[in-house]
Amino acid sequence: LKKSDAIDHVLGKKEIAIPVGVFGNDILSSLEAIVKYMKEDLKLKFSKIAKLLNRSNKTIWATYSKALKKMPSAFGPISAEIMIPSSAISNRSYSTLESVVGFVKDIDYSNHEVAIMLHLDDRTIWTVWDRVKKKRGMLQE
């Protein structure tokens, strides 16, 4: 996947997007996977990543160095079947995983399909999606 492919045209504007394939490992957290991808594959500066994800430079730096310790090797081939716009992850009302699950669920994937994509358990996806729906006011408590 080239850098130009990752700049998706979301709502008519150019935006950096993350391929769903970066979550296809059991080593990194969702934020670590995103930061590692943006740093290594898109060659973005920490300050740019921080701005895109609405986080501090320190957070991004610390997240990257943690990701590097856990997974020093590059990602290798990544499935770009679904591209998640960076703006979908920048809303701090949601955790990184909630943002990712919410985005993929919004384009009509089942919990099981999302679980396979993100290398997580179906029940984890159910729980995260339930939390997203509550935060969006889609569920009555």
CSV table of C-alpha atoms in Angstrom, one decimal:
chain,number,residue,atom,x,y,z
A,1,LEU,CA,0.0,0.0,0.0
A,2,LYS,CA,1.5,3.3,-1.1
A,3,LYS,CA,1.2,6.6,0.8
A,4,SER,CA,-1.0,8.0,-2.0
A,5,ASP,CA,-3.5,5.1,-1.6
A,6,ALA,CA,-3.9,5.9,2.1
A,7,ILE,CA,-5.0,9.4,1.4
A,8,ASP,CA,-8.6,8.6,0.9
A,9,HIS,CA,-11.2,11.0,-0.4
A,10,VAL,CA,-13.5,11.1,2.5
A,11,LEU,CA,-16.5,13.4,2.0
A,12,GLY,CA,-14.8,15.0,-1.0
A,13,LYS,CA,-11.7,16.1,0.9
A,14,LYS,CA,-8.4,14.4,1.0
A,15,GLU,CA,-7.8,12.7,4.2
A,16,ILE,CA,-5.3,10.3,5.6
A,17,ALA,CA,-6.9,6.9,6.2
A,18,ILE,CA,-5.7,3.7,8.0
A,19,PRO,CA,-6.2,0.3,6.3
A,20,VAL,CA,-8.1,-2.2,8.5
A,21,GLY,CA,-5.3,-4.6,7.9
A,22,VAL,CA,-3.0,-2.9,10.5
A,23,PHE,CA,-5.2,-4.3,13.2
A,24,GLY,CA,-4.6,-7.8,12.0
A,25,ASN,CA,-2.1,-8.7,14.6
A,26,ASP,CA,-2.3,-9.9,18.2
A,27,ILE,CA,0.6,-7.9,19.4
A,28,LEU,CA,-0.3,-4.2,19.2
A,29,SER,CA,-3.2,-2.2,20.7
A,30,SER,CA,-5.3,-0.4,18.1
A,31,LEU,CA,-3.7,3.0,18.8
A,32,GLU,CA,-0.2,1.4,18.7
A,33,ALA,CA,-1.0,-0.2,15.3
A,34,ILE,CA,-2.3,3.2,13.9
A,35,VAL,CA,0.7,5.2,15.1
A,36,LYS,CA,3.2,2.6,13.9
A,37,TYR,CA,1.5,2.5,10.5
A,38,MET,CA,1.4,6.3,10.2
A,39,LYS,CA,5.0,6.7,11.3
A,40,GLU,CA,6.6,3.8,9.3
A,41,ASP,CA,4.4,3.3,6.2
A,42,LEU,CA,3.2,6.9,5.7
A,43,LYS,CA,6.4,8.5,7.0
A,44,LEU,CA,4.5,11.1,9.0
A,45,LYS,CA,6.1,13.2,11.7
A,46,PHE,CA,5.0,12.6,15.3
A,47,SER,CA,3.5,16.2,15.4
A,48,LYS,CA,1.4,15.5,12.3
A,49,ILE,CA,0.2,12.2,13.7
A,50,ALA,CA,-0.7,13.9,17.0
A,51,LYS,CA,-2.6,16.5,15.1
A,52,LEU,CA,-4.5,14.0,13.0
A,53,LEU,CA,-5.5,11.8,15.9
A,54,ASN,CA,-6.2,14.7,18.3
A,55,ARG,CA,-3.5,13.6,20.8
A,56,SER,CA,-0.4,15.1,22.4
A,57,ASN,CA,3.0,14.7,20.8
A,58,LYS,CA,4.2,13.0,23.9
A,59,THR,CA,1.4,10.4,23.7
A,60,ILE,CA,2.2,9.6,20.1
A,61,TRP,CA,5.9,9.3,20.8
A,62,ALA,CA,5.3,7.1,23.8
A,63,THR,CA,2.8,4.9,21.9
A,64,TYR,CA,5.2,4.5,19.0
A,65,SER,CA,8.2,3.6,21.2
A,66,LYS,CA,6.0,1.0,23.0
A,67,ALA,CA,4.8,-0.4,19.6
A,68,LEU,CA,8.3,-0.6,18.4
A,69,LYS,CA,9.4,-2.7,21.5
A,70,LYS,CA,6.4,-5.0,21.0
A,71,MET,CA,6.8,-5.3,17.2
A,72,PRO,CA,10.1,-4.2,15.8
A,73,SER,CA,9.4,-5.6,12.3
A,74,ALA,CA,7.4,-3.8,9.6
A,75,PHE,CA,3.7,-4.7,9.0
A,76,GLY,CA,4.3,-6.5,5.6
A,77,PRO,CA,1.3,-6.8,3.3
A,78,ILE,CA,-1.8,-5.1,4.7
A,79,SER,CA,-5.4,-5.5,3.7
A,80,ALA,CA,-6.8,-2.2,2.5
A,81,GLU,CA,-10.3,-3.6,2.0
A,82,ILE,CA,-11.6,-1.0,4.4
A,83,MET,CA,-9.9,2.4,4.9
A,84,ILE,CA,-10.7,4.1,8.2
A,85,PRO,CA,-10.3,7.9,7.9
A,86,SER,CA,-8.1,9.5,10.6
A,87,SER,CA,-11.0,11.9,11.5
A,88,ALA,CA,-13.0,8.8,12.6
A,89,ILE,CA,-10.4,8.2,15.3
A,90,SER,CA,-9.8,11.8,16.4
A,91,ASN,CA,-13.0,12.1,18.5
A,92,ARG,CA,-11.7,11.7,22.0
A,93,SER,CA,-15.2,10.9,23.4
A,94,TYR,CA,-14.5,7.4,22.1
A,95,SER,CA,-11.5,5.1,22.8
A,96,THR,CA,-9.5,4.2,19.7
A,97,LEU,CA,-11.0,0.7,19.6
A,98,GLU,CA,-14.6,2.2,19.9
A,99,SER,CA,-13.9,4.5,17.0
A,100,VAL,CA,-12.6,1.7,14.8
A,101,VAL,CA,-15.5,-0.7,15.7
A,102,GLY,CA,-18.0,2.1,15.3
A,103,PHE,CA,-16.7,3.1,11.9
A,104,VAL,CA,-16.7,-0.5,10.6
A,105,LYS,CA,-20.1,-1.4,12.1
A,106,ASP,CA,-21.5,1.8,10.4
A,107,ILE,CA,-20.7,0.3,7.0
A,108,ASP,CA,-22.8,-2.8,7.8
A,109,TYR,CA,-20.4,-5.4,8.9
A,110,SER,CA,-21.5,-8.0,11.5
A,111,ASN,CA,-19.8,-8.3,14.9
A,112,HIS,CA,-18.3,-11.6,13.7
A,113,GLU,CA,-16.8,-10.0,10.6
A,114,VAL,CA,-15.4,-7.1,12.6
A,115,ALA,CA,-13.9,-9.5,15.1
A,116,ILE,CA,-12.1,-11.4,12.3
A,117,MET,CA,-10.8,-8.1,10.8
A,118,LEU,CA,-9.5,-6.8,14.2
A,119,HIS,CA,-8.2,-10.2,15.5
A,120,LEU,CA,-10.5,-9.9,18.5
A,121,ASP,CA,-13.2,-12.1,20.1
A,122,ASP,CA,-16.8,-11.7,19.0
A,123,ARG,CA,-17.8,-10.9,22.6
A,124,THR,CA,-15.2,-8.1,22.7
A,125,ILE,CA,-16.7,-6.5,19.6
A,126,TRP,CA,-20.2,-6.9,21.0
A,127,THR,CA,-19.1,-5.1,24.2
A,128,VAL,CA,-17.3,-2.3,22.4
A,129,TRP,CA,-20.2,-1.8,20.0
A,130,ASP,CA,-22.6,-1.7,22.9
A,131,ARG,CA,-20.5,1.0,24.5
A,132,VAL,CA,-20.4,3.0,21.2
A,133,LYS,CA,-24.2,2.8,20.9
A,134,LYS,CA,-24.7,3.9,24.5
A,135,LYS,CA,-22.3,6.9,23.9
A,136,ARG,CA,-24.2,7.8,20.7
A,137,GLY,CA,-27.5,7.6,22.6
A,138,MET,CA,-28.7,4.7,20.5
A,139,LEU,CA,-29.6,2.5,23.5
A,140,GLN,CA,-31.8,3.1,26.5
A,141,GLU,CA,-30.1,2.1,29.7
